């Protein structure tokens, strides 16, 4: 086992969230001396940092978890269909402790730089305390939606009240919002979860909306013993089904397109899946909602109808109806009483689409000349997704090339796993990996990486490095797959998956839209072919 004071390792993994924990477990299985470096004060990654009110999964527990550990599967008990943030964090803490992972995790350690030395064929990692550690392999498990996006709104630093970002919510104290005037900027999955929960306690909640979202109802309920027992029994089968699904969930894929059916039947199916909730509406209604504009229009209309039926004030309802982009143009959030919250007297929606926010003042936010007085301001403004964590630090490959510079004019990766010019560097959920349910994609990713490292060891290969050709081909494939989907309209909706949510970021698909099932098969093929596309140096 690794000694945390020793500076020499086979592998250094950055991040102790879902990715880093699973990677450590799988690297141990193949005898790699590994250390995980984690910036936070505990394990959990996303689920450690995002402690904002209302935080919970948009995915159901039975596929938002790992299948690889029989002990964890059999012993862990989920209590809610959509687990809350504290419950997911407890699950990851349980996983870490049950698999004995903690002794190889160094907390409160932020990686600032990692540099490859071509002569020694080792990576040297420098942390924020100035320590250096060396390893053959460097593996990022830093997360895809982890680097907070703080928009540059005039006057933001002048705000004298309490200012929070959802992804950096205080952990050392309870934030008391009771009776306060709270402003919220941002209505993606984070903001949408905050609205109904904060509305319950705040004196007033002022929601500043730029782009309305298609929020799909989620019906949460308790997981009873019988359901838990069934899920335990079905875990391996569920995982297999998830692996064969475009979004890596164990769902049935619908057989019909929405426009093929008559309006009554179409409505019945939409209604049934709306009641089932969440991703079931997105993925189990019709086969062509992500590819056909007419079919997509039916889904978009259905949701607009639901908004108008739910929100009593017609003007507010119209403001909440997305009209400038189609359903799936953004990642649809799951709602838990989201639209209903706007029927409360203490919730006000302020449209900032046309003119934006004039300024943030010491005691509020001014929009169109109207000043909204606030005690608390919450930024739920998302993340520099997919690439943000990787470009925030210096990852230096061959010839002194820094990863952020390599990607400055376009993403290049081989299956989102490796990068030409960066030998023995791997990414779990790197950019250009699939748009999918993440724990399944993570489990697949870490097992693939562990398999590649084992293959290298067994075959005397000292450098695994993506070939240039393979990453050129993959970049073309990612662009082609994305442009064939409705998600290409994400440009009009500032969607993170196309890089449009961060000003100045190149517009391109940051994820593979060709299906998780297709992607896993490609990864399997590379492994079966002896990792040829990753033998850039040792050819
Ligand atoms: P997001 O979807 O990127 O939403 C960010 C929000 O901030 C948008 O409403 C955006 O408005 C707004 N915004 C950004 N800059 C702004 C500015 N300068 N002025 C006004 N508004 C601004 O971020 P997120 O809600 O954190 O979610 C990101 C992703 O994380 C989700 O899609 C999901 O994949 C994941 N997530 C999942 C869960 C879950 O599963 N339970 C929960 C949270 C997050 P515009 O739309 O107009 O740009």
PDB file of C-alpha atoms in Angstrom, residues 129-397:
ATOM      1  CA  UNK A 129       1.749  23.560  -0.404  1.00  0.00           C
ATOM      2  CA  UNK A 130       4.783  23.338  -2.686  1.00  0.00           C
ATOM      3  CA  UNK A 131       5.167  19.556  -2.301  1.00  0.00           C
ATOM      4  CA  UNK A 132       6.176  17.549  -5.323  1.00  0.00           C
ATOM      5  CA  UNK A 133       5.235  13.949  -6.057  1.00  0.00           C
ATOM      6  CA  UNK A 134       6.326  11.770  -8.945  1.00  0.00           C
ATOM      7  CA  UNK A 135       4.568   8.980 -10.803  1.00  0.00           C
ATOM      8  CA  UNK A 136       4.537   7.065 -14.056  1.00  0.00           C
ATOM      9  CA  UNK A 137       0.878   7.786 -14.684  1.00  0.00           C
ATOM     10  CA  UNK A 138      -1.160  10.934 -14.141  1.00  0.00           C
ATOM     11  CA  UNK A 139      -4.928  10.500 -14.105  1.00  0.00           C
ATOM     12  CA  UNK A 140      -7.471  13.283 -13.869  1.00  0.00           C
ATOM     13  CA  UNK A 141     -10.653  12.612 -11.947  1.00  0.00           C
ATOM     14  CA  UNK A 142     -11.288  16.328 -11.516  1.00  0.00           C
ATOM     15  CA  UNK A 143     -14.850  16.255 -12.718  1.00  0.00           C
ATOM     16  CA  UNK A 144     -16.756  17.677 -15.636  1.00  0.00           C
ATOM     17  CA  UNK A 145     -18.983  20.186 -13.884  1.00  0.00           C
ATOM     18  CA  UNK A 146     -16.613  21.315 -11.174  1.00  0.00           C
ATOM     19  CA  UNK A 147     -14.885  24.583 -12.058  1.00  0.00           C
ATOM     20  CA  UNK A 148     -17.411  27.292 -11.065  1.00  0.00           C
ATOM     21  CA  UNK A 149     -18.405  29.888 -13.653  1.00  0.00           C
ATOM     22  CA  UNK A 150     -18.586  33.343 -12.084  1.00  0.00           C
ATOM     23  CA  UNK A 151     -19.967  35.759 -14.648  1.00  0.00           C
ATOM     24  CA  UNK A 152     -18.531  39.218 -14.835  1.00  0.00           C
ATOM     25  CA  UNK A 153     -21.568  41.290 -13.832  1.00  0.00           C
ATOM     26  CA  UNK A 154     -20.848  44.980 -13.126  1.00  0.00           C
ATOM     27  CA  UNK A 155     -20.683  45.782  -9.430  1.00  0.00           C
ATOM     28  CA  UNK A 156     -20.616  42.149  -8.235  1.00  0.00           C
ATOM     29  CA  UNK A 157     -17.755  42.786  -5.831  1.00  0.00           C
ATOM     30  CA  UNK A 158     -19.636  45.722  -4.272  1.00  0.00           C
ATOM     31  CA  UNK A 159     -22.449  43.571  -2.902  1.00  0.00           C
ATOM     32  CA  UNK A 160     -22.434  44.023   0.886  1.00  0.00           C
ATOM     33  CA  UNK A 161     -24.884  41.240   1.742  1.00  0.00           C
ATOM     34  CA  UNK A 162     -24.227  37.494   1.703  1.00  0.00           C
ATOM     35  CA  UNK A 163     -22.974  36.278  -1.682  1.00  0.00           C
ATOM     36  CA  UNK A 164     -22.846  32.580  -2.613  1.00  0.00           C
ATOM     37  CA  UNK A 165     -22.123  30.361  -5.586  1.00  0.00           C
ATOM     38  CA  UNK A 166     -24.042  27.063  -5.529  1.00  0.00           C
ATOM     39  CA  UNK A 167     -20.874  25.039  -6.162  1.00  0.00           C
ATOM     40  CA  UNK A 168     -19.025  26.709  -3.252  1.00  0.00           C
ATOM     41  CA  UNK A 169     -21.814  26.769  -0.685  1.00  0.00           C
ATOM     42  CA  UNK A 170     -20.446  27.172   2.850  1.00  0.00           C
ATOM     43  CA  UNK A 171     -19.763  23.841   4.522  1.00  0.00           C
ATOM     44  CA  UNK A 172     -18.641  25.096   7.897  1.00  0.00           C
ATOM     45  CA  UNK A 173     -21.922  26.739   8.896  1.00  0.00           C
ATOM     46  CA  UNK A 174     -25.640  26.645   8.255  1.00  0.00           C
ATOM     47  CA  UNK A 175     -26.750  29.402   5.874  1.00  0.00           C
ATOM     48  CA  UNK A 176     -29.873  30.857   7.458  1.00  0.00           C
ATOM     49  CA  UNK A 177     -32.157  32.281   4.779  1.00  0.00           C
ATOM     50  CA  UNK A 178     -35.237  32.511   6.975  1.00  0.00           C
ATOM     51  CA  UNK A 179     -37.158  35.722   6.372  1.00  0.00           C
ATOM     52  CA  UNK A 180     -34.417  37.181   4.165  1.00  0.00           C
ATOM     53  CA  UNK A 181     -34.697  38.848   0.754  1.00  0.00           C
ATOM     54  CA  UNK A 182     -32.861  36.423  -1.500  1.00  0.00           C
ATOM     55  CA  UNK A 183     -31.883  36.999  -5.134  1.00  0.00           C
ATOM     56  CA  UNK A 184     -31.041  34.108  -7.471  1.00  0.00           C
ATOM     57  CA  UNK A 185     -29.118  34.380 -10.749  1.00  0.00           C
ATOM     58  CA  UNK A 186     -29.076  31.201 -12.847  1.00  0.00           C
ATOM     59  CA  UNK A 187     -31.739  28.653 -13.679  1.00  0.00           C
ATOM     60  CA  UNK A 188     -29.963  25.521 -14.828  1.00  0.00           C
ATOM     61  CA  UNK A 189     -30.284  22.291 -12.854  1.00  0.00           C
ATOM     62  CA  UNK A 190     -28.746  23.989  -9.777  1.00  0.00           C
ATOM     63  CA  UNK A 191     -30.971  27.092  -9.720  1.00  0.00           C
ATOM     64  CA  UNK A 192     -34.084  25.068 -10.534  1.00  0.00           C
ATOM     65  CA  UNK A 193     -33.460  22.919  -7.440  1.00  0.00           C
ATOM     66  CA  UNK A 194     -32.907  25.974  -5.248  1.00  0.00           C
ATOM     67  CA  UNK A 195     -36.123  27.833  -6.141  1.00  0.00           C
ATOM     68  CA  UNK A 196     -38.797  25.716  -4.374  1.00  0.00           C
ATOM     69  CA  UNK A 197     -36.627  24.987  -1.336  1.00  0.00           C
ATOM     70  CA  UNK A 198     -35.511  28.561  -0.688  1.00  0.00           C
ATOM     71  CA  UNK A 199     -39.013  29.875  -1.445  1.00  0.00           C
ATOM     72  CA  UNK A 200     -40.235  27.904   1.580  1.00  0.00           C
ATOM     73  CA  UNK A 201     -38.029  29.825   4.004  1.00  0.00           C
ATOM     74  CA  UNK A 202     -37.056  33.144   2.447  1.00  0.00           C
ATOM     75  CA  UNK A 203     -39.022  36.304   3.152  1.00  0.00           C
ATOM     76  CA  UNK A 204     -38.819  37.023  -0.556  1.00  0.00           C
ATOM     77  CA  UNK A 205     -37.166  35.225  -3.467  1.00  0.00           C
ATOM     78  CA  UNK A 206     -36.348  37.283  -6.541  1.00  0.00           C
ATOM     79  CA  UNK A 207     -35.410  35.072  -9.497  1.00  0.00           C
ATOM     80  CA  UNK A 208     -33.450  36.754 -12.284  1.00  0.00           C
ATOM     81  CA  UNK A 209     -34.054  34.754 -15.450  1.00  0.00           C
ATOM     82  CA  UNK A 210     -32.119  35.132 -18.690  1.00  0.00           C
ATOM     83  CA  UNK A 211     -33.011  31.905 -20.516  1.00  0.00           C
ATOM     84  CA  UNK A 212     -35.980  29.811 -19.384  1.00  0.00           C
ATOM     85  CA  UNK A 213     -35.431  26.071 -19.172  1.00  0.00           C
ATOM     86  CA  UNK A 214     -37.587  23.080 -20.062  1.00  0.00           C
ATOM     87  CA  UNK A 215     -37.957  21.724 -16.522  1.00  0.00           C
ATOM     88  CA  UNK A 216     -39.254  18.168 -16.443  1.00  0.00           C
ATOM     89  CA  UNK A 217     -41.312  17.129 -13.433  1.00  0.00           C
ATOM     90  CA  UNK A 218     -39.653  14.578 -11.146  1.00  0.00           C
ATOM     91  CA  UNK A 219     -41.701  12.709  -8.622  1.00  0.00           C
ATOM     92  CA  UNK A 220     -39.548  11.802  -5.684  1.00  0.00           C
ATOM     93  CA  UNK A 221     -40.505   9.167  -3.123  1.00  0.00           C
ATOM     94  CA  UNK A 222     -39.069   6.882  -0.482  1.00  0.00           C
ATOM     95  CA  UNK A 223     -37.260   3.687  -1.411  1.00  0.00           C
ATOM     96  CA  UNK A 224     -38.800   0.834   0.580  1.00  0.00           C
ATOM     97  CA  UNK A 225     -37.062  -2.426   1.550  1.00  0.00           C
ATOM     98  CA  UNK A 226     -38.711  -4.365  -1.239  1.00  0.00           C
ATOM     99  CA  UNK A 227     -37.503  -1.961  -3.939  1.00  0.00           C
ATOM    100  CA  UNK A 228     -34.008  -1.889  -2.465  1.00  0.00           C
ATOM    101  CA  UNK A 229     -33.880  -5.699  -2.377  1.00  0.00           C
ATOM    102  CA  UNK A 230     -35.001  -5.918  -6.010  1.00  0.00           C
ATOM    103  CA  UNK A 231     -32.443  -3.338  -7.115  1.00  0.00           C
ATOM    104  CA  UNK A 232     -29.669  -5.217  -5.283  1.00  0.00           C
ATOM    105  CA  UNK A 233     -30.583  -8.354  -7.137  1.00  0.00           C
ATOM    106  CA  UNK A 234     -30.765  -6.546 -10.458  1.00  0.00           C
ATOM    107  CA  UNK A 235     -27.630  -4.401 -10.196  1.00  0.00           C
ATOM    108  CA  UNK A 236     -25.463  -6.399 -12.632  1.00  0.00           C
ATOM    109  CA  UNK A 237     -28.297  -6.727 -15.134  1.00  0.00           C
ATOM    110  CA  UNK A 238     -29.195  -3.050 -14.772  1.00  0.00           C
ATOM    111  CA  UNK A 239     -25.607  -2.076 -15.365  1.00  0.00           C
ATOM    112  CA  UNK A 240     -25.448  -4.215 -18.477  1.00  0.00           C
ATOM    113  CA  UNK A 241     -28.621  -2.579 -19.798  1.00  0.00           C
ATOM    114  CA  UNK A 242     -27.251   0.873 -18.984  1.00  0.00           C
ATOM    115  CA  UNK A 243     -24.105   0.066 -20.906  1.00  0.00           C
ATOM    116  CA  UNK A 244     -26.224  -0.652 -23.968  1.00  0.00           C
ATOM    117  CA  UNK A 245     -28.210   2.578 -23.766  1.00  0.00           C
ATOM    118  CA  UNK A 246     -27.396   5.871 -25.525  1.00  0.00           C
ATOM    119  CA  UNK A 247     -27.547   7.781 -22.223  1.00  0.00           C
ATOM    120  CA  UNK A 248     -26.145   4.937 -20.061  1.00  0.00           C
ATOM    121  CA  UNK A 249     -29.358   4.354 -18.139  1.00  0.00           C
ATOM    122  CA  UNK A 250     -31.191   1.016 -17.848  1.00  0.00           C
ATOM    123  CA  UNK A 251     -34.230   2.230 -19.802  1.00  0.00           C
ATOM    124  CA  UNK A 252     -36.201   0.792 -22.669  1.00  0.00           C
ATOM    125  CA  UNK A 253     -35.502   2.688 -25.877  1.00  0.00           C
ATOM    126  CA  UNK A 254     -38.752   3.833 -27.502  1.00  0.00           C
ATOM    127  CA  UNK A 255     -39.644   2.347 -30.853  1.00  0.00           C
ATOM    128  CA  UNK A 256     -41.636   5.206 -32.383  1.00  0.00           C
ATOM    129  CA  UNK A 257     -40.890   8.725 -33.439  1.00  0.00           C
ATOM    130  CA  UNK A 258     -43.240  11.394 -32.023  1.00  0.00           C
ATOM    131  CA  UNK A 259     -44.530  12.531 -35.399  1.00  0.00           C
ATOM    132  CA  UNK A 260     -45.443   8.979 -36.432  1.00  0.00           C
ATOM    133  CA  UNK A 261     -48.304   8.778 -33.960  1.00  0.00           C
ATOM    134  CA  UNK A 262     -51.680  10.471 -33.978  1.00  0.00           C
ATOM    135  CA  UNK A 263     -51.998  13.419 -31.599  1.00  0.00           C
ATOM    136  CA  UNK A 264     -54.096  11.530 -29.008  1.00  0.00           C
ATOM    137  CA  UNK A 265     -51.670   8.639 -28.683  1.00  0.00           C
ATOM    138  CA  UNK A 266     -48.671  10.972 -28.654  1.00  0.00           C
ATOM    139  CA  UNK A 267     -50.234  13.001 -25.851  1.00  0.00           C
ATOM    140  CA  UNK A 268     -51.012   9.846 -23.865  1.00  0.00           C
ATOM    141  CA  UNK A 269     -47.371   8.730 -24.008  1.00  0.00           C
ATOM    142  CA  UNK A 270     -46.045  12.176 -23.119  1.00  0.00           C
ATOM    143  CA  UNK A 271     -48.463  12.327 -20.184  1.00  0.00           C
ATOM    144  CA  UNK A 272     -47.577   8.843 -18.926  1.00  0.00           C
ATOM    145  CA  UNK A 273     -43.827   9.546 -18.980  1.00  0.00           C
ATOM    146  CA  UNK A 274     -44.283  13.038 -17.534  1.00  0.00           C
ATOM    147  CA  UNK A 275     -45.909  11.368 -14.542  1.00  0.00           C
ATOM    148  CA  UNK A 276     -43.098   8.840 -14.313  1.00  0.00           C
ATOM    149  CA  UNK A 277     -40.789  11.826 -14.272  1.00  0.00           C
ATOM    150  CA  UNK A 278     -37.326  13.102 -15.041  1.00  0.00           C
ATOM    151  CA  UNK A 279     -35.231  11.362 -17.660  1.00  0.00           C
ATOM    152  CA  UNK A 280     -38.099   8.961 -18.427  1.00  0.00           C
ATOM    153  CA  UNK A 281     -39.799  11.835 -20.259  1.00  0.00           C
ATOM    154  CA  UNK A 282     -36.633  12.717 -22.138  1.00  0.00           C
ATOM    155  CA  UNK A 283     -35.580   9.169 -23.050  1.00  0.00           C
ATOM    156  CA  UNK A 284     -38.590   6.849 -22.997  1.00  0.00           C
ATOM    157  CA  UNK A 285     -41.257   8.778 -24.871  1.00  0.00           C
ATOM    158  CA  UNK A 286     -40.071   8.861 -28.481  1.00  0.00           C
ATOM    159  CA  UNK A 287     -36.984   7.851 -30.395  1.00  0.00           C
ATOM    160  CA  UNK A 288     -36.487  11.106 -32.275  1.00  0.00           C
ATOM    161  CA  UNK A 289     -36.789  13.965 -29.774  1.00  0.00           C
ATOM    162  CA  UNK A 290     -33.059  14.625 -30.046  1.00  0.00           C
ATOM    163  CA  UNK A 291     -32.893  14.394 -33.820  1.00  0.00           C
ATOM    164  CA  UNK A 292     -36.131  15.537 -35.473  1.00  0.00           C
ATOM    165  CA  UNK A 293     -37.320  19.131 -35.244  1.00  0.00           C
ATOM    166  CA  UNK A 294     -41.008  18.368 -35.764  1.00  0.00           C
ATOM    167  CA  UNK A 295     -41.038  15.632 -33.136  1.00  0.00           C
ATOM    168  CA  UNK A 296     -39.050  17.795 -30.795  1.00  0.00           C
ATOM    169  CA  UNK A 297     -41.576  20.603 -31.304  1.00  0.00           C
ATOM    170  CA  UNK A 298     -44.328  18.315 -29.955  1.00  0.00           C
ATOM    171  CA  UNK A 299     -42.306  17.687 -26.768  1.00  0.00           C
ATOM    172  CA  UNK A 300     -41.484  21.393 -26.407  1.00  0.00           C
ATOM    173  CA  UNK A 301     -45.182  22.272 -26.810  1.00  0.00           C
ATOM    174  CA  UNK A 302     -46.185  19.648 -24.257  1.00  0.00           C
ATOM    175  CA  UNK A 303     -43.875  21.175 -21.647  1.00  0.00           C
ATOM    176  CA  UNK A 304     -45.045  24.721 -22.444  1.00  0.00           C
ATOM    177  CA  UNK A 305     -48.618  23.493 -21.923  1.00  0.00           C
ATOM    178  CA  UNK A 306     -47.625  22.062 -18.526  1.00  0.00           C
ATOM    179  CA  UNK A 307     -46.029  25.379 -17.540  1.00  0.00           C
ATOM    180  CA  UNK A 308     -49.163  27.328 -18.528  1.00  0.00           C
ATOM    181  CA  UNK A 309     -51.393  24.885 -16.625  1.00  0.00           C
ATOM    182  CA  UNK A 310     -49.229  25.078 -13.494  1.00  0.00           C
ATOM    183  CA  UNK A 311     -48.265  28.738 -13.187  1.00  0.00           C
ATOM    184  CA  UNK A 312     -51.330  30.817 -12.323  1.00  0.00           C
ATOM    185  CA  UNK A 313     -50.109  34.243 -13.393  1.00  0.00           C
ATOM    186  CA  UNK A 314     -50.224  34.193 -17.222  1.00  0.00           C
ATOM    187  CA  UNK A 315     -47.440  36.747 -17.611  1.00  0.00           C
ATOM    188  CA  UNK A 316     -45.083  34.753 -15.371  1.00  0.00           C
ATOM    189  CA  UNK A 317     -46.073  31.540 -17.166  1.00  0.00           C
ATOM    190  CA  UNK A 318     -45.184  33.057 -20.560  1.00  0.00           C
ATOM    191  CA  UNK A 319     -41.833  34.253 -19.250  1.00  0.00           C
ATOM    192  CA  UNK A 320     -41.090  30.745 -18.001  1.00  0.00           C
ATOM    193  CA  UNK A 321     -41.907  29.147 -21.383  1.00  0.00           C
ATOM    194  CA  UNK A 322     -38.773  28.591 -23.489  1.00  0.00           C
ATOM    195  CA  UNK A 323     -39.506  29.709 -27.023  1.00  0.00           C
ATOM    196  CA  UNK A 324     -36.159  30.493 -28.647  1.00  0.00           C
ATOM    197  CA  UNK A 325     -34.662  27.023 -28.614  1.00  0.00           C
ATOM    198  CA  UNK A 326     -35.961  23.443 -28.587  1.00  0.00           C
ATOM    199  CA  UNK A 327     -36.287  20.891 -25.784  1.00  0.00           C
ATOM    200  CA  UNK A 328     -32.824  19.267 -25.304  1.00  0.00           C
ATOM    201  CA  UNK A 329     -31.121  22.462 -26.516  1.00  0.00           C
ATOM    202  CA  UNK A 330     -29.987  22.620 -22.885  1.00  0.00           C
ATOM    203  CA  UNK A 331     -29.644  19.704 -20.474  1.00  0.00           C
ATOM    204  CA  UNK A 332     -33.224  19.562 -19.086  1.00  0.00           C
ATOM    205  CA  UNK A 333     -33.291  19.906 -15.295  1.00  0.00           C
ATOM    206  CA  UNK A 334     -35.562  17.822 -13.097  1.00  0.00           C
ATOM    207  CA  UNK A 335     -38.092  19.868 -11.131  1.00  0.00           C
ATOM    208  CA  UNK A 336     -39.427  19.226  -7.651  1.00  0.00           C
ATOM    209  CA  UNK A 337     -42.243  21.769  -7.390  1.00  0.00           C
ATOM    210  CA  UNK A 338     -40.272  24.260  -9.508  1.00  0.00           C
ATOM    211  CA  UNK A 339     -43.099  25.812 -11.533  1.00  0.00           C
ATOM    212  CA  UNK A 340     -45.494  25.584  -8.556  1.00  0.00           C
ATOM    213  CA  UNK A 341     -43.119  27.807  -6.545  1.00  0.00           C
ATOM    214  CA  UNK A 342     -43.989  30.750  -8.800  1.00  0.00           C
ATOM    215  CA  UNK A 343     -47.554  30.659  -7.428  1.00  0.00           C
ATOM    216  CA  UNK A 344     -46.271  31.749  -4.028  1.00  0.00           C
ATOM    217  CA  UNK A 345     -46.672  35.381  -2.997  1.00  0.00           C
ATOM    218  CA  UNK A 346     -43.035  35.630  -1.926  1.00  0.00           C
ATOM    219  CA  UNK A 347     -41.538  34.547  -5.302  1.00  0.00           C
ATOM    220  CA  UNK A 348     -41.013  37.072  -8.111  1.00  0.00           C
ATOM    221  CA  UNK A 349     -39.604  36.396 -11.566  1.00  0.00           C
ATOM    222  CA  UNK A 350     -37.558  39.183 -13.160  1.00  0.00           C
ATOM    223  CA  UNK A 351     -36.782  38.931 -16.852  1.00  0.00           C
ATOM    224  CA  UNK A 352     -33.184  39.859 -17.659  1.00  0.00           C
ATOM    225  CA  UNK A 353     -33.208  38.474 -21.187  1.00  0.00           C
ATOM    226  CA  UNK A 354     -33.536  41.675 -23.110  1.00  0.00           C
ATOM    227  CA  UNK A 355     -31.440  44.143 -21.168  1.00  0.00           C
ATOM    228  CA  UNK A 356     -29.411  42.015 -18.796  1.00  0.00           C
ATOM    229  CA  UNK A 357     -28.534  43.119 -15.308  1.00  0.00           C
ATOM    230  CA  UNK A 358     -27.608  46.834 -15.177  1.00  0.00           C
ATOM    231  CA  UNK A 359     -25.479  46.350 -12.093  1.00  0.00           C
ATOM    232  CA  UNK A 360     -25.144  44.697  -8.744  1.00  0.00           C
ATOM    233  CA  UNK A 361     -25.185  47.310  -5.988  1.00  0.00           C
ATOM    234  CA  UNK A 362     -24.151  47.029  -2.324  1.00  0.00           C
ATOM    235  CA  UNK A 363     -27.743  46.192  -1.388  1.00  0.00           C
ATOM    236  CA  UNK A 364     -29.303  44.586  -4.425  1.00  0.00           C
ATOM    237  CA  UNK A 365     -29.555  44.157  -8.164  1.00  0.00           C
ATOM    238  CA  UNK A 366     -30.667  46.767 -10.678  1.00  0.00           C
ATOM    239  CA  UNK A 367     -32.488  45.625 -13.807  1.00  0.00           C
ATOM    240  CA  UNK A 368     -33.942  48.006 -16.398  1.00  0.00           C
ATOM    241  CA  UNK A 369     -33.575  50.866 -13.937  1.00  0.00           C
ATOM    242  CA  UNK A 370     -35.534  49.030 -11.189  1.00  0.00           C
ATOM    243  CA  UNK A 371     -33.612  48.269  -8.017  1.00  0.00           C
ATOM    244  CA  UNK A 372     -34.383  44.993  -6.217  1.00  0.00           C
ATOM    245  CA  UNK A 373     -33.207  45.167  -2.601  1.00  0.00           C
ATOM    246  CA  UNK A 374     -31.586  41.987  -1.340  1.00  0.00           C
ATOM    247  CA  UNK A 375     -29.910  40.583   1.758  1.00  0.00           C
ATOM    248  CA  UNK A 376     -28.527  37.524  -0.013  1.00  0.00           C
ATOM    249  CA  UNK A 377     -27.470  36.927  -3.623  1.00  0.00           C
ATOM    250  CA  UNK A 378     -27.001  33.416  -4.985  1.00  0.00           C
ATOM    251  CA  UNK A 379     -25.097  32.667  -8.173  1.00  0.00           C
ATOM    252  CA  UNK A 380     -26.285  29.397  -9.700  1.00  0.00           C
ATOM    253  CA  UNK A 381     -24.326  30.235 -12.810  1.00  0.00           C
ATOM    254  CA  UNK A 382     -22.855  26.840 -13.554  1.00  0.00           C
ATOM    255  CA  UNK A 383     -19.426  25.693 -14.589  1.00  0.00           C
ATOM    256  CA  UNK A 384     -16.654  25.944 -17.112  1.00  0.00           C
ATOM    257  CA  UNK A 385     -17.719  22.433 -18.044  1.00  0.00           C
ATOM    258  CA  UNK A 386     -15.697  19.482 -19.331  1.00  0.00           C
ATOM    259  CA  UNK A 387     -12.407  21.368 -19.788  1.00  0.00           C
ATOM    260  CA  UNK A 388     -12.458  23.896 -16.910  1.00  0.00           C
ATOM    261  CA  UNK A 389     -10.657  21.832 -14.298  1.00  0.00           C
ATOM    262  CA  UNK A 390      -8.058  20.644 -16.809  1.00  0.00           C
ATOM    263  CA  UNK A 391      -7.240  24.108 -18.112  1.00  0.00           C
ATOM    264  CA  UNK A 392      -7.251  25.769 -14.673  1.00  0.00           C
ATOM    265  CA  UNK A 393      -3.982  24.063 -13.751  1.00  0.00           C
ATOM    266  CA  UNK A 394      -0.762  23.692 -15.732  1.00  0.00           C
ATOM    267  CA  UNK A 395      -0.607  20.249 -17.296  1.00  0.00           C
ATOM    268  CA  UNK A 396       2.622  20.237 -19.259  1.00  0.00           C
ATOM    269  CA  UNK A 397       3.327  17.480 -21.760  1.00  0.00           C
TER     270      UNK A 397
END
